[in-house]
PDB file of C-alpha atoms in Angstrom:
ATOM      1  CA  MET L 660      -9.049   8.677  -0.642  1.00 57.00           C
ATOM      2  CA  ARG L 661     -11.914  10.677  -2.057  1.00 56.00           C
ATOM      3  CA  ARG L 662     -10.603  10.116  -5.600  1.00 56.00           C
ATOM      4  CA  ALA L 663     -11.198   6.387  -5.120  1.00 55.00           C
ATOM      5  CA  GLY L 664     -14.832   7.178  -4.401  1.00 64.00           C
ATOM      6  CA  GLY L 665     -14.569   6.118  -0.783  1.00 83.00           C
ATOM      7  CA  ALA L 666     -15.099   2.468  -1.723  1.00 90.00           C
ATOM      8  CA  ALA L 667     -15.319  -0.013   1.117  1.00 94.00           C
ATOM      9  CA  GLY L 668     -12.653  -2.607   1.789  1.00 95.00           C
ATOM     10  CA  ILE L 669     -13.364  -6.091   3.141  1.00 96.00           C
ATOM     11  CA  ASP L 670     -14.826  -4.649   6.344  1.00 96.00           C
ATOM     12  CA  GLY L 671     -17.626  -3.000   4.327  1.00 95.00           C
ATOM     13  CA  GLN L 672     -17.014   0.461   5.787  1.00 96.00           C
ATOM     14  CA  THR L 673     -17.133   3.306   3.262  1.00 96.00           C
ATOM     15  CA  LEU L 674     -15.295   6.600   3.564  1.00 96.00           C
ATOM     16  CA  ALA L 675     -18.618   8.309   4.356  1.00 95.00           C
ATOM     17  CA  GLN L 676     -19.304   5.858   7.180  1.00 96.00           C
ATOM     18  CA  PHE L 677     -15.786   6.279   8.567  1.00 97.00           C
ATOM     19  CA  GLY L 678     -16.304  10.047   8.426  1.00 96.00           C
ATOM     20  CA  GLU L 679     -19.558   9.881  10.406  1.00 97.00           C
ATOM     21  CA  ARG L 680     -17.504   8.954  13.486  1.00 98.00           C
ATOM     22  CA  LEU L 681     -14.259  10.517  12.322  1.00 98.00           C
ATOM     23  CA  ASP L 682     -12.912  11.605  15.720  1.00 98.00           C
ATOM     24  CA  ASP L 683     -13.686   8.249  17.344  1.00 98.00           C
ATOM     25  CA  ASN L 684     -12.237   6.305  14.422  1.00 98.00           C
ATOM     26  CA  LEU L 685      -9.044   8.371  14.334  1.00 98.00           C
ATOM     27  CA  LEU L 686      -8.598   8.088  18.107  1.00 98.00           C
ATOM     28  CA  GLN L 687      -9.045   4.332  17.893  1.00 98.00           C
ATOM     29  CA  LEU L 688      -6.458   4.118  15.103  1.00 98.00           C
ATOM     30  CA  LEU L 689      -4.042   6.308  17.045  1.00 98.00           C
ATOM     31  CA  ASN L 690      -4.432   4.123  20.126  1.00 98.00           C
ATOM     32  CA  GLU L 691      -3.897   0.932  18.104  1.00 98.00           C
ATOM     33  CA  LEU L 692      -0.769   2.397  16.521  1.00 98.00           C
ATOM     34  CA  LYS L 693       0.654   3.612  19.839  1.00 97.00           C
ATOM     35  CA  THR L 694       0.037   0.264  21.544  1.00 97.00           C
ATOM     36  CA  LYS L 695       1.173  -1.727  18.487  1.00 97.00           C
ATOM     37  CA  GLN L 696      -2.245  -3.400  18.271  1.00 98.00           C
ATOM     38  CA  TYR L 697      -2.972  -2.135  14.738  1.00 98.00           C
ATOM     39  CA  ARG L 698      -3.270  -4.882  12.114  1.00 98.00           C
ATOM     40  CA  ALA L 699      -3.762  -4.200   8.416  1.00 98.00           C
ATOM     41  CA  LEU L 700      -6.702  -6.059   6.890  1.00 98.00           C
ATOM     42  CA  PRO L 701      -6.486  -7.995   3.629  1.00 97.00           C
ATOM     43  CA  VAL L 702      -7.474  -5.950   0.591  1.00 96.00           C
ATOM     44  CA  LYS L 703     -10.667  -6.586  -1.370  1.00 95.00           C
ATOM     45  CA  ARG L 704     -10.095  -7.767  -4.958  1.00 92.00           C
ATOM     46  CA  VAL L 705     -11.980  -5.731  -7.561  1.00 91.00           C
ATOM     47  CA  GLU L 706     -11.937  -6.242 -11.332  1.00 90.00           C
ATOM     48  CA  ILE L 707     -11.940  -3.104 -13.471  1.00 90.00           C
ATOM     49  CA  PRO L 708     -12.737  -3.591 -17.191  1.00 93.00           C
ATOM     50  CA  LYS L 709      -9.997  -2.448 -19.584  1.00 89.00           C
ATOM     51  CA  ALA L 710     -10.538  -0.959 -23.048  1.00 91.00           C
ATOM     52  CA  ASP L 711      -8.993  -4.032 -24.695  1.00 91.00           C
ATOM     53  CA  GLY L 712     -11.607  -6.308 -23.115  1.00 91.00           C
ATOM     54  CA  GLY L 713      -9.371  -7.546 -20.315  1.00 89.00           C
ATOM     55  CA  VAL L 714      -9.589  -6.636 -16.663  1.00 89.00           C
ATOM     56  CA  ARG L 715      -7.290  -4.779 -14.308  1.00 85.00           C
ATOM     57  CA  LEU L 716      -7.179  -6.333 -10.862  1.00 85.00           C
ATOM     58  CA  LEU L 717      -7.201  -3.845  -8.009  1.00 88.00           C
ATOM     59  CA  GLY L 718      -6.919  -4.355  -4.285  1.00 90.00           C
ATOM     60  CA  ILE L 719      -9.124  -2.025  -2.239  1.00 94.00           C
ATOM     61  CA  PRO L 720      -7.841  -1.529   1.325  1.00 96.00           C
ATOM     62  CA  SER L 721     -10.204  -0.753   4.169  1.00 97.00           C
ATOM     63  CA  VAL L 722     -10.689   2.956   4.847  1.00 97.00           C
ATOM     64  CA  ARG L 723      -8.829   2.682   8.159  1.00 98.00           C
ATOM     65  CA  ASP L 724      -5.884   1.055   6.369  1.00 98.00           C
ATOM     66  CA  ARG L 725      -5.938   3.821   3.746  1.00 97.00           C
ATOM     67  CA  VAL L 726      -5.719   6.417   6.527  1.00 97.00           C
ATOM     68  CA  VAL L 727      -2.631   4.722   7.977  1.00 98.00           C
ATOM     69  CA  GLN L 728      -1.134   4.156   4.517  1.00 97.00           C
ATOM     70  CA  GLN L 729      -1.560   7.840   3.705  1.00 96.00           C
ATOM     71  CA  ALA L 730       0.130   8.815   6.980  1.00 97.00           C
ATOM     72  CA  VAL L 731       3.073   6.524   6.157  1.00 98.00           C
ATOM     73  CA  ASN L 732       3.155   7.965   2.628  1.00 95.00           C
ATOM     74  CA  GLU L 733       3.299  11.518   4.012  1.00 95.00           C
ATOM     75  CA  LEU L 734       6.212  10.453   6.206  1.00 96.00           C
ATOM     76  CA  LEU L 735       8.183   8.599   3.514  1.00 96.00           C
ATOM     77  CA  THR L 736       7.654  10.825   0.457  1.00 94.00           C
ATOM     78  CA  PRO L 737      10.101  13.567   1.531  1.00 93.00           C
ATOM     79  CA  ILE L 738      12.686  10.903   2.390  1.00 94.00           C
ATOM     80  CA  PHE L 739      12.560   9.091  -0.956  1.00 93.00           C
ATOM     81  CA  GLU L 740      11.300  11.668  -3.483  1.00 91.00           C
ATOM     82  CA  GLU L 741      14.760  13.117  -4.170  1.00 89.00           C
ATOM     83  CA  GLN L 742      16.039   9.689  -5.264  1.00 90.00           C
ATOM     84  CA  PHE L 743      13.587   9.257  -8.134  1.00 90.00           C
ATOM     85  CA  HIS L 744      14.506   9.972 -11.734  1.00 89.00           C
ATOM     86  CA  PRO L 745      13.243  13.347 -12.994  1.00 89.00           C
ATOM     87  CA  SER L 746      11.527  11.628 -15.933  1.00 87.00           C
ATOM     88  CA  SER L 747       9.562   9.296 -13.663  1.00 88.00           C
ATOM     89  CA  PHE L 748       5.934  10.391 -13.307  1.00 87.00           C
ATOM     90  CA  GLY L 749       3.876   7.512 -11.892  1.00 82.00           C
ATOM     91  CA  TYR L 750       2.649   7.719  -8.294  1.00 82.00           C
ATOM     92  CA  ARG L 751       4.601  10.900  -7.594  1.00 88.00           C
ATOM     93  CA  PRO L 752       3.396  14.121  -5.980  1.00 88.00           C
ATOM     94  CA  ASN L 753       2.741  17.081  -8.257  1.00 90.00           C
ATOM     95  CA  ARG L 754       3.221  14.964 -11.397  1.00 92.00           C
ATOM     96  CA  SER L 755       0.548  13.825 -13.787  1.00 91.00           C
ATOM     97  CA  CYS L 756       0.063  11.960 -17.044  1.00 89.00           C
ATOM     98  CA  HIS L 757      -0.086  15.401 -18.695  1.00 94.00           C
ATOM     99  CA  ASP L 758       3.408  16.143 -17.370  1.00 93.00           C
ATOM    100  CA  ALA L 759       4.628  12.831 -18.801  1.00 90.00           C
ATOM    101  CA  ILE L 760       3.105  13.663 -22.195  1.00 90.00           C
ATOM    102  CA  SER L 761       4.743  17.102 -22.140  1.00 93.00           C
ATOM    103  CA  LYS L 762       8.110  15.522 -21.325  1.00 91.00           C
ATOM    104  CA  ALA L 763       7.710  12.962 -24.140  1.00 89.00           C
ATOM    105  CA  THR L 764       6.764  15.754 -26.556  1.00 91.00           C
ATOM    106  CA  MET L 765       9.847  17.718 -25.508  1.00 92.00           C
ATOM    107  CA  PHE L 766      12.092  14.688 -26.129  1.00 90.00           C
ATOM    108  CA  ILE L 767      10.503  14.116 -29.552  1.00 91.00           C
ATOM    109  CA  ARG L 768      11.088  17.723 -30.584  1.00 93.00           C
ATOM    110  CA  ARG L 769      14.546  18.112 -29.049  1.00 94.00           C
ATOM    111  CA  TYR L 770      16.024  14.831 -30.253  1.00 94.00           C
ATOM    112  CA  GLY L 771      13.985  14.220 -33.404  1.00 91.00           C
ATOM    113  CA  LEU L 772      12.516  11.024 -32.021  1.00 86.00           C
ATOM    114  CA  LYS L 773       9.779   9.319 -33.997  1.00 84.00           C
ATOM    115  CA  HIS L 774       8.320   6.860 -31.480  1.00 82.00           C
ATOM    116  CA  VAL L 775       6.952   6.834 -27.973  1.00 78.00           C
ATOM    117  CA  VAL L 776       6.412   3.603 -26.080  1.00 79.00           C
ATOM    118  CA  ASP L 777       3.519   3.264 -23.642  1.00 75.00           C
ATOM    119  CA  MET L 778       4.207   0.325 -21.342  1.00 74.00           C
ATOM    120  CA  ASP L 779       1.970  -1.361 -18.828  1.00 69.00           C
ATOM    121  CA  LEU L 780       4.025  -3.901 -16.930  1.00 68.00           C
ATOM    122  CA  SER L 781       1.701  -6.832 -16.334  1.00 64.00           C
ATOM    123  CA  LYS L 782       0.999  -7.327 -12.633  1.00 67.00           C
ATOM    124  CA  CYS L 783       4.068  -5.266 -11.771  1.00 70.00           C
ATOM    125  CA  PHE L 784       3.093  -4.575  -8.175  1.00 72.00           C
ATOM    126  CA  ASP L 785       1.968  -8.163  -7.645  1.00 70.00           C
ATOM    127  CA  ARG L 786       5.468  -9.401  -8.432  1.00 75.00           C
ATOM    128  CA  LEU L 787       7.637  -7.117  -6.321  1.00 84.00           C
ATOM    129  CA  ASP L 788       9.881  -8.889  -3.808  1.00 88.00           C
ATOM    130  CA  HIS L 789       8.644  -7.770  -0.387  1.00 90.00           C
ATOM    131  CA  GLU L 790      11.933  -8.474   1.381  1.00 93.00           C
ATOM    132  CA  LEU L 791      13.843  -6.462  -1.213  1.00 94.00           C
ATOM    133  CA  ILE L 792      11.448  -3.551  -0.679  1.00 93.00           C
ATOM    134  CA  ILE L 793      11.959  -3.702   3.099  1.00 95.00           C
ATOM    135  CA  GLN L 794      15.758  -3.928   2.666  1.00 96.00           C
ATOM    136  CA  GLN L 795      15.767  -0.820   0.472  1.00 94.00           C
ATOM    137  CA  VAL L 796      13.507   1.143   2.826  1.00 96.00           C
ATOM    138  CA  LYS L 797      15.724   0.158   5.797  1.00 97.00           C
ATOM    139  CA  LYS L 798      18.611   1.990   4.161  1.00 96.00           C
ATOM    140  CA  ARG L 799      16.841   5.283   4.848  1.00 96.00           C
ATOM    141  CA  VAL L 800      14.264   4.482   7.547  1.00 97.00           C
ATOM    142  CA  THR L 801      15.295   3.002  10.885  1.00 96.00           C
ATOM    143  CA  ASP L 802      12.046   3.308  12.836  1.00 97.00           C
ATOM    144  CA  SER L 803      10.939  -0.286  13.467  1.00 96.00           C
ATOM    145  CA  SER L 804       7.289   0.760  13.860  1.00 96.00           C
ATOM    146  CA  VAL L 805       7.226   2.277  10.373  1.00 97.00           C
ATOM    147  CA  LEU L 806       9.001  -0.749   8.911  1.00 97.00           C
ATOM    148  CA  GLU L 807       6.468  -3.061  10.579  1.00 97.00           C
ATOM    149  CA  LEU L 808       3.560  -1.073   9.108  1.00 98.00           C
ATOM    150  CA  ILE L 809       5.081  -1.338   5.626  1.00 97.00           C
ATOM    151  CA  ARG L 810       5.559  -5.078   6.130  1.00 96.00           C
ATOM    152  CA  GLN L 811       1.908  -5.419   7.200  1.00 96.00           C
ATOM    153  CA  PHE L 812       0.687  -3.563   4.108  1.00 96.00           C
ATOM    154  CA  LEU L 813       2.805  -5.753   1.849  1.00 93.00           C
ATOM    155  CA  GLN L 814       1.776  -9.016   3.495  1.00 93.00           C
ATOM    156  CA  SER L 815      -1.848  -8.350   4.468  1.00 94.00           C
ATOM    157  CA  GLY L 816      -3.197 -10.626   1.743  1.00 93.00           C
ATOM    158  CA  VAL L 817      -6.138 -10.277  -0.601  1.00 93.00           C
ATOM    159  CA  MET L 818      -9.704 -11.552  -0.341  1.00 93.00           C
ATOM    160  CA  ILE L 819     -10.841 -13.207  -3.566  1.00 90.00           C
ATOM    161  CA  ASP L 820     -14.385 -14.585  -3.597  1.00 88.00           C
ATOM    162  CA  GLY L 821     -14.382 -14.745   0.196  1.00 88.00           C
ATOM    163  CA  LYS L 822     -11.072 -16.619   0.422  1.00 91.00           C
ATOM    164  CA  LEU L 823      -7.804 -15.197   1.712  1.00 92.00           C
ATOM    165  CA  ALA L 824      -4.878 -15.373  -0.714  1.00 89.00           C
ATOM    166  CA  SER L 825      -1.339 -14.290   0.057  1.00 88.00           C
ATOM    167  CA  THR L 826       0.363 -11.349  -1.581  1.00 80.00           C
ATOM    168  CA  ILE L 827       3.576 -13.110  -2.606  1.00 68.00           C
TER     169      ILE L 827
END
């Protein structure tokens, strides 16, 4: 969360502000999760300029949602990590763009390849089928509370210019 600069979500609370009352905020989150009162907020739409002149659209969750998302991530990573292809580097623990470059360099040298393709799938995450994601997660996770949290994150919506838009 610190890498993102502690930016505020739609509730306006920054990471620093959340941290000022850390114990109280974490206890409140824990209570909401235990009593099933927790509700993920819509993400805040932010436009990041790209080198080619375009923009990359990002959704910034509230800090409290990031805390819960990170907890779910910590729970799910050991369950799913072993299924991923060894040459997959994006959004994986202990893997970086430098590792991907090293792997590409190794393939070029070993197999005499002459080209590398750098792909950015346009709006990839915006187009994922939420029900398909849930179905795949259900194959390895049976806890209904965890599945409900994932569903909330997927369907929380996005605030664009003060208006709520759905996420698929």
